[in-house]
Short mmCIF file of C-alpha atoms in Angstrom, two decimals:
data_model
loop_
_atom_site.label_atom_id
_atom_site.label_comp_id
_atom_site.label_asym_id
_atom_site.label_seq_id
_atom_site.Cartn_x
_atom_site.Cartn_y
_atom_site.Cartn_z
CA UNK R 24 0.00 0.00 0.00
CA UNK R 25 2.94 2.08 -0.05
CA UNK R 26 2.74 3.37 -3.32
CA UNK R 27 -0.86 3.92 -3.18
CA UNK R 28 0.06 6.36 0.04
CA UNK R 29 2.45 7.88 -2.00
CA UNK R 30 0.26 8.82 -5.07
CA UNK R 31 -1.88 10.37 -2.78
CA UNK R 32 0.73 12.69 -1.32
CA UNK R 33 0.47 13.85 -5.24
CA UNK R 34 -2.69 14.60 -5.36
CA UNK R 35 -3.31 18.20 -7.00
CA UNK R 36 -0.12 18.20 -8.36
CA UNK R 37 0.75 17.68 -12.19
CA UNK R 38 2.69 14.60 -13.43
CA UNK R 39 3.11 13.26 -16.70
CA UNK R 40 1.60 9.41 -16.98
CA UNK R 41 3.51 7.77 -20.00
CA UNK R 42 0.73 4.17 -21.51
CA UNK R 43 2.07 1.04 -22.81
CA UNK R 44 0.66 2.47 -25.60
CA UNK R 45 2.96 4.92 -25.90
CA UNK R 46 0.46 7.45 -25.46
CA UNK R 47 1.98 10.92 -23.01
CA UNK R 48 -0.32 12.23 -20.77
CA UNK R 49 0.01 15.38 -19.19
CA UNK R 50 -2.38 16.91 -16.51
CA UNK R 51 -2.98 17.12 -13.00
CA UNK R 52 -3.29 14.20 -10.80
CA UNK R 53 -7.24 14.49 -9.21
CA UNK R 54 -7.58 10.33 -7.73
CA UNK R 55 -6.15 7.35 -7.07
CA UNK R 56 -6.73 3.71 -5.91
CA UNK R 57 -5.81 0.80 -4.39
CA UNK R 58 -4.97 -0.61 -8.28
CA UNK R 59 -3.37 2.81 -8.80
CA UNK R 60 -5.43 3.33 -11.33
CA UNK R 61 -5.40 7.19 -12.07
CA UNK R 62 -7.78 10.35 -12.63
CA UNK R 63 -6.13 13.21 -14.69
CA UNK R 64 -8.26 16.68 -15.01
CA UNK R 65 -7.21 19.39 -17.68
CA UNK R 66 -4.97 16.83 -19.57
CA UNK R 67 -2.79 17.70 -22.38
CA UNK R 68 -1.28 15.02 -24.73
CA UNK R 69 2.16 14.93 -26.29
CA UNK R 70 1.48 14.21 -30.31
CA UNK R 71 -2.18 15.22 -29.98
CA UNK R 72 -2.19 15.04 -33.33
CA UNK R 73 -1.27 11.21 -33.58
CA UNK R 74 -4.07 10.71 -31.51
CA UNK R 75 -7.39 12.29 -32.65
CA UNK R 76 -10.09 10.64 -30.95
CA UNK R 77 -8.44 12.36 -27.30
CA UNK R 78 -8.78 16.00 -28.80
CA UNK R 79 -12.02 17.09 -27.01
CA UNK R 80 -11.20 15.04 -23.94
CA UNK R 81 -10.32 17.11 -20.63
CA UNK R 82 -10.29 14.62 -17.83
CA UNK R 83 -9.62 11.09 -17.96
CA UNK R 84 -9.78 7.97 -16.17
CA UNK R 85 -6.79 5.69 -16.36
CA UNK R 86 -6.53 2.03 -15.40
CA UNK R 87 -3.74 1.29 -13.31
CA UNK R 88 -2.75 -1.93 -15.79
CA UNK R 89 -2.08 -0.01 -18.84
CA UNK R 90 0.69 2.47 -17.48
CA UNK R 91 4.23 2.02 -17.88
CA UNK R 92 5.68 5.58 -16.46
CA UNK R 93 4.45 8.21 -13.93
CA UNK R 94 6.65 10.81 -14.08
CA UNK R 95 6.56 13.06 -11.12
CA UNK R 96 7.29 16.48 -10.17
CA UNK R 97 10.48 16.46 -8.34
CA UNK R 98 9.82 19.61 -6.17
CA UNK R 99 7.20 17.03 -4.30
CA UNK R 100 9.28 13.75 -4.46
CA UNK R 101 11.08 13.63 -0.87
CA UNK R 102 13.29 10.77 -1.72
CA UNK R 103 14.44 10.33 1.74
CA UNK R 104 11.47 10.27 3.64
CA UNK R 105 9.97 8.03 0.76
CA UNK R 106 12.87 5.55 1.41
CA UNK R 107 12.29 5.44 5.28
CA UNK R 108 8.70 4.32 4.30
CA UNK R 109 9.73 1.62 1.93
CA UNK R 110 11.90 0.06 5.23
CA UNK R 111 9.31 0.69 7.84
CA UNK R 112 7.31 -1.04 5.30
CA UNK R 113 9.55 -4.35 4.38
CA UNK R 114 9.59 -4.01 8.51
CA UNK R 115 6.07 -4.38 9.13
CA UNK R 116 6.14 -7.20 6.56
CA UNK R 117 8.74 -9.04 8.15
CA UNK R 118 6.95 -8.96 11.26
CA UNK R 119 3.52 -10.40 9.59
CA UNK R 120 5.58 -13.04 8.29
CA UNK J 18 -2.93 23.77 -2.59
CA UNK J 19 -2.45 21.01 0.27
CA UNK J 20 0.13 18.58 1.06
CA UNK J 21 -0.39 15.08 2.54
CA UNK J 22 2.52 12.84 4.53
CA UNK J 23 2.91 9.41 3.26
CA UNK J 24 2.46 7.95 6.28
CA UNK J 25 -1.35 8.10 6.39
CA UNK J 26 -2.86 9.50 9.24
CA UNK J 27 -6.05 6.98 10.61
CA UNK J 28 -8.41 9.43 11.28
CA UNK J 29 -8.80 10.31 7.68
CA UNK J 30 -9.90 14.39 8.68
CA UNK J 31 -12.02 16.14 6.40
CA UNK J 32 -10.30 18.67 3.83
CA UNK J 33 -11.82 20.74 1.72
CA UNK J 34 -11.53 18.71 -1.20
CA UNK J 35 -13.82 15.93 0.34
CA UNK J 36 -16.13 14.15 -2.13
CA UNK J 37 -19.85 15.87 -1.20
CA UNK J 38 -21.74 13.04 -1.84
CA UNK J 39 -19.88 11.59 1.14
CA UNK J 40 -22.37 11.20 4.02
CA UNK J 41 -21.47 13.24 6.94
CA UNK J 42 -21.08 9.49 9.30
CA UNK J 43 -18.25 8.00 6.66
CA UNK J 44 -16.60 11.11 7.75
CA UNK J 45 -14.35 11.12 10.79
CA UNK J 46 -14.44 14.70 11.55
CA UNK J 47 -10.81 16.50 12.83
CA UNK J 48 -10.63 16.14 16.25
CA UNK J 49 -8.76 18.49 18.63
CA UNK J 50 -5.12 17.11 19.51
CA UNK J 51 -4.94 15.00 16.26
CA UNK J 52 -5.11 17.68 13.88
CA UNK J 53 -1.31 19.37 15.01
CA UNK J 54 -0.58 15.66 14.09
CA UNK J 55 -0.34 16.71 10.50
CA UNK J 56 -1.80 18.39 7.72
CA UNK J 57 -5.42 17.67 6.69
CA UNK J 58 -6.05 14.20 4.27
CA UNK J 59 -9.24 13.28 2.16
CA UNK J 60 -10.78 10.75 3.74
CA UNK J 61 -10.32 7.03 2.33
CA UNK J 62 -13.34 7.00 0.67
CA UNK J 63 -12.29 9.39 -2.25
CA UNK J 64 -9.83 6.51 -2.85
CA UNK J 65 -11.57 3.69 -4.77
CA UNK J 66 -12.17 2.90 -8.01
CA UNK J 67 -15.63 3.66 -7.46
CA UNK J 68 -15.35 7.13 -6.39
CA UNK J 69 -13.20 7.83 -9.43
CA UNK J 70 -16.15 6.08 -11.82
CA UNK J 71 -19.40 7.83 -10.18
CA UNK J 72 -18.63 11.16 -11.42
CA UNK J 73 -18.02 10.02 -14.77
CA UNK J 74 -21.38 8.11 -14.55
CA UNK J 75 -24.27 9.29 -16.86
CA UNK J 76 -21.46 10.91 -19.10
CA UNK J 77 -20.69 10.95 -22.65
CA UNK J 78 -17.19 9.67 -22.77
CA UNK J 79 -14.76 7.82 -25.16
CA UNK J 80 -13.84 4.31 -24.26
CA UNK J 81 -10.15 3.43 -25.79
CA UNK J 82 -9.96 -0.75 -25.12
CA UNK J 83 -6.45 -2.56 -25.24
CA UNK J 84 -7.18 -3.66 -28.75
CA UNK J 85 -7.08 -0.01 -30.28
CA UNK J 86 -10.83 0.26 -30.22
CA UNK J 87 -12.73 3.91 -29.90
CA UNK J 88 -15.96 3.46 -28.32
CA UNK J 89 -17.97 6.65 -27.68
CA UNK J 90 -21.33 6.63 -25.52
CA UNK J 91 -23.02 7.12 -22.19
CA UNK J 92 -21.68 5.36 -19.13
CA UNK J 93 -24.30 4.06 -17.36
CA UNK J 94 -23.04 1.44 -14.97
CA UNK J 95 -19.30 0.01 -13.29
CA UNK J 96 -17.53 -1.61 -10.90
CA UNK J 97 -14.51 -1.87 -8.67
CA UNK J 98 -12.82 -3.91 -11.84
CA UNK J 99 -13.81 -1.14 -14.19
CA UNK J 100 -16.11 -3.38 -15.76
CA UNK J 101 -18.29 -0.71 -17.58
CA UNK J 102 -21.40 -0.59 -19.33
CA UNK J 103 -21.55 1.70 -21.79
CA UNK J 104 -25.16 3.01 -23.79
CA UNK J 105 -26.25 4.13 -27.21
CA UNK J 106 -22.44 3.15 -28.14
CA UNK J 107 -20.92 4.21 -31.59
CA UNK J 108 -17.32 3.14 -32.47
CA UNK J 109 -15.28 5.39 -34.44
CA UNK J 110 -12.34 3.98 -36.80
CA UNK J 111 -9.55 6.30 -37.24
CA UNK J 112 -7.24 5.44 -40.45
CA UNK J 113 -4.95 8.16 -41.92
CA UNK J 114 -6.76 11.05 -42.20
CA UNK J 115 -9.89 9.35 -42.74
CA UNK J 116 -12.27 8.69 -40.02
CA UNK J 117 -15.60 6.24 -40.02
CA UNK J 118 -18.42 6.17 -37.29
CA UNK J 119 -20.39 2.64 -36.71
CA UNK J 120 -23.77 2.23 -34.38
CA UNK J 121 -22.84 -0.62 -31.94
CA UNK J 122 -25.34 -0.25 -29.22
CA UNK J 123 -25.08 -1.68 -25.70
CA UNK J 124 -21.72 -2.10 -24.30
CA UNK J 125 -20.11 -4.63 -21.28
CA UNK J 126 -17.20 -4.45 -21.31
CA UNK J 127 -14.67 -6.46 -19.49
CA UNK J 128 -11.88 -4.26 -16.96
CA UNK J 129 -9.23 -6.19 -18.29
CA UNK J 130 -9.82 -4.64 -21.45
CA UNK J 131 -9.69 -0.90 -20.68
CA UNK J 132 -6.89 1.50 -21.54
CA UNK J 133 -8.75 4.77 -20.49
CA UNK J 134 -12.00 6.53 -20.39
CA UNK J 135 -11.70 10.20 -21.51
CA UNK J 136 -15.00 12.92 -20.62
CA UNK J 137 -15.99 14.46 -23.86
CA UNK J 138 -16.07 18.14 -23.37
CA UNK J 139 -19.28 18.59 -25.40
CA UNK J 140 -17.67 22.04 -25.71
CA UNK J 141 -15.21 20.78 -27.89
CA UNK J 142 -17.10 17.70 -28.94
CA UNK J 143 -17.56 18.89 -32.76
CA UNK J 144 -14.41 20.31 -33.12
CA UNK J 145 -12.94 17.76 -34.89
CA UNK J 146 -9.22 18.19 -35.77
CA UNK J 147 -9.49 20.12 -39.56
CA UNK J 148 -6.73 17.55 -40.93
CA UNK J 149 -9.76 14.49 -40.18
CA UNK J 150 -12.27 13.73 -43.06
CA UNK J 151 -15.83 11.81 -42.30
CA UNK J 152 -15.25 9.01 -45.09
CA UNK J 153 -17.20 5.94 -45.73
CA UNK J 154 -17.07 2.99 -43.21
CA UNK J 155 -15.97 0.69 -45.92
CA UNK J 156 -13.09 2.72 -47.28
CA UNK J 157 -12.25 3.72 -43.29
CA UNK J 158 -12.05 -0.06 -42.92
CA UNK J 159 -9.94 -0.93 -45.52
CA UNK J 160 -7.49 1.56 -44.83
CA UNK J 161 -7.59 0.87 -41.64
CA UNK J 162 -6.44 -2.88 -41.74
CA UNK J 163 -3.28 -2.01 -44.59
CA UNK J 164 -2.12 0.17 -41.45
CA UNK J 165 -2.31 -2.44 -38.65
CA UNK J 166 -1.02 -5.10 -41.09
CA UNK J 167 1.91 -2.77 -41.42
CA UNK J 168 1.77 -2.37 -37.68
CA UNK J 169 1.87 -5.68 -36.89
CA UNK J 170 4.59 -6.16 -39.94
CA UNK J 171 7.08 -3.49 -38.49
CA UNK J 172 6.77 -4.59 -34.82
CA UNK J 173 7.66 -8.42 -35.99
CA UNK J 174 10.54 -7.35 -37.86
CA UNK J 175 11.58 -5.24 -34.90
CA UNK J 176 11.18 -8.27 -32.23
CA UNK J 177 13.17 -10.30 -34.45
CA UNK J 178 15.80 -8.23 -34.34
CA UNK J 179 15.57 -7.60 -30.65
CA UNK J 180 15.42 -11.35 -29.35
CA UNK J 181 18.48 -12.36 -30.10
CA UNK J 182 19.64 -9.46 -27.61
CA UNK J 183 18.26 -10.75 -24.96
CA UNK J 184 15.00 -8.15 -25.04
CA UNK J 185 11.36 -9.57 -24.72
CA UNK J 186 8.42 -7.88 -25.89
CA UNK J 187 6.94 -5.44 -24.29
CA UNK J 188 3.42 -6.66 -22.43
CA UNK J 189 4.59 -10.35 -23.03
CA UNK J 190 4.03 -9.53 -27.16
CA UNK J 191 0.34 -8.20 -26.82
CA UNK J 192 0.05 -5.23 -28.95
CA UNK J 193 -1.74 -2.68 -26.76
CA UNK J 194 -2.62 0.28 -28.93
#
């Protein structure tokens, strides 16, 4: 659930979700769940133009399974506290085990 | 603009951002000593596929499936898979600069299938990109299958090349689109 609580610190804040399909997404991160699937309001698409059937979409709904890349703005991103998480996490794991 | 620790905090306090169709008893209000705990965090109900779905419920929206398929109608029903049903459905074909509409009717469609559901801005609905032509399904069609035999042509040849480097194909060689 770690990465689901960390999406969420990103909520309101633009990223840039990259598809399998190659498609770029740009907009600002509104929702996400437990599948980290992902809500993008006032989206903007890299290429638009290779992809005509998005150009009079504004906010989207994308399923978790189908992205390859978030990319995140680094101002937001604290690395170190992130890493903390990810051993108090692999702690509490060890300790269910 | 708010900011929200990764650690999350139980209570779940109420922000200003909080879904109103929330009922005031899912909602753990802020309570006294827990709020210098942190800053404010939407509670856990904003965070499920469901909440994402119901406000695109009842919406005209364009379906885009793993196979490459456009589907464009009302979304009348869902679940936590994103299993979708979708009314009055029309797919659109897209080939060059040609595109096709088709009636198709009622849609269920499986989660496993769905790239992405965009809202239509009916603002914007009509303004369809100047380079696009309306063209006849047939010719649409046609068109349409030269370019994904080429498709499907060009990513063989490039897999062939690639395997002997060691590289597997993307999405276990399942075109997505």
């Amino acid at each position: 659930m770690l990465f689901f609580s960390f999406f969420k610190t990103l909520i309101n804040h633009t990223v840039t979700v990259e598809l399998k399909n190659d498609i770029r997404i740009y907009g600002t991160l509104r929702s996400v769940d437990q599948y980290l699937n992902i809500k993008l309001d006032n989206i903007d698409i890299v290429n638009l133009d290779q992809y005509p059937h998005l150009s009079s979409v504004k906010n989207m709904f994308i399923r978790g399974s189908v992205v390859r890349y978030v990319v995140l703005p680094q101002a937001e991103v604290d690395t170190t506290l992130l890493e903390d998480a990810t051993r108090r996490e692999a702690a509490n794991q060890a300790n269910k085990a | 603009m708010e900011r929200h620790s990764v650690h999350e905090n139980p209570t779940g306090g109420q922000s200003a951002n909080a879904h109103q169709s929330l009922t005031p008893q899912n909602v753990v209000a802020p309570q006294g000593p827990l709020i210098t705990q942190g800053p404010p965090q939407l509670p856990p109900q904003m965070f499920t596929t469901a909440a994402q779905l119901l406000d695109l419920t009842d919406k005209k929206l364009v379906l885009v499936l793993r196979d490459g398929r456009k589907l464009i109608g009302v979304l009348r029903s869902w679940d936590q898979f994103a299993n979708l049903v979708l009314q009055d459905t029309i797919e659109r074909l897209y080939a060059g600069n040609l595109y096709a509409d088709i009636l198709r009717g009622l849609f269920i469609v499986r989660g496993e299938n769905v790239l992405l559901l965009g809202e239509i801005d009916l603002d914007k609905e009509d303004e369809i990109p100047s380079t696009l032509k309306k063209a006849p399904f047939e010719e649409v069609f046609e068109l349409k299958k030269k370019e994904d035999n080429e498709r499907k042509l060009s990513d063989k040849t490039r897999h062939n090349k690639l395997q002997p480097h060691g590289f597997e194909p993307e999405h276990s060689g399942e075109v997505l689109f």
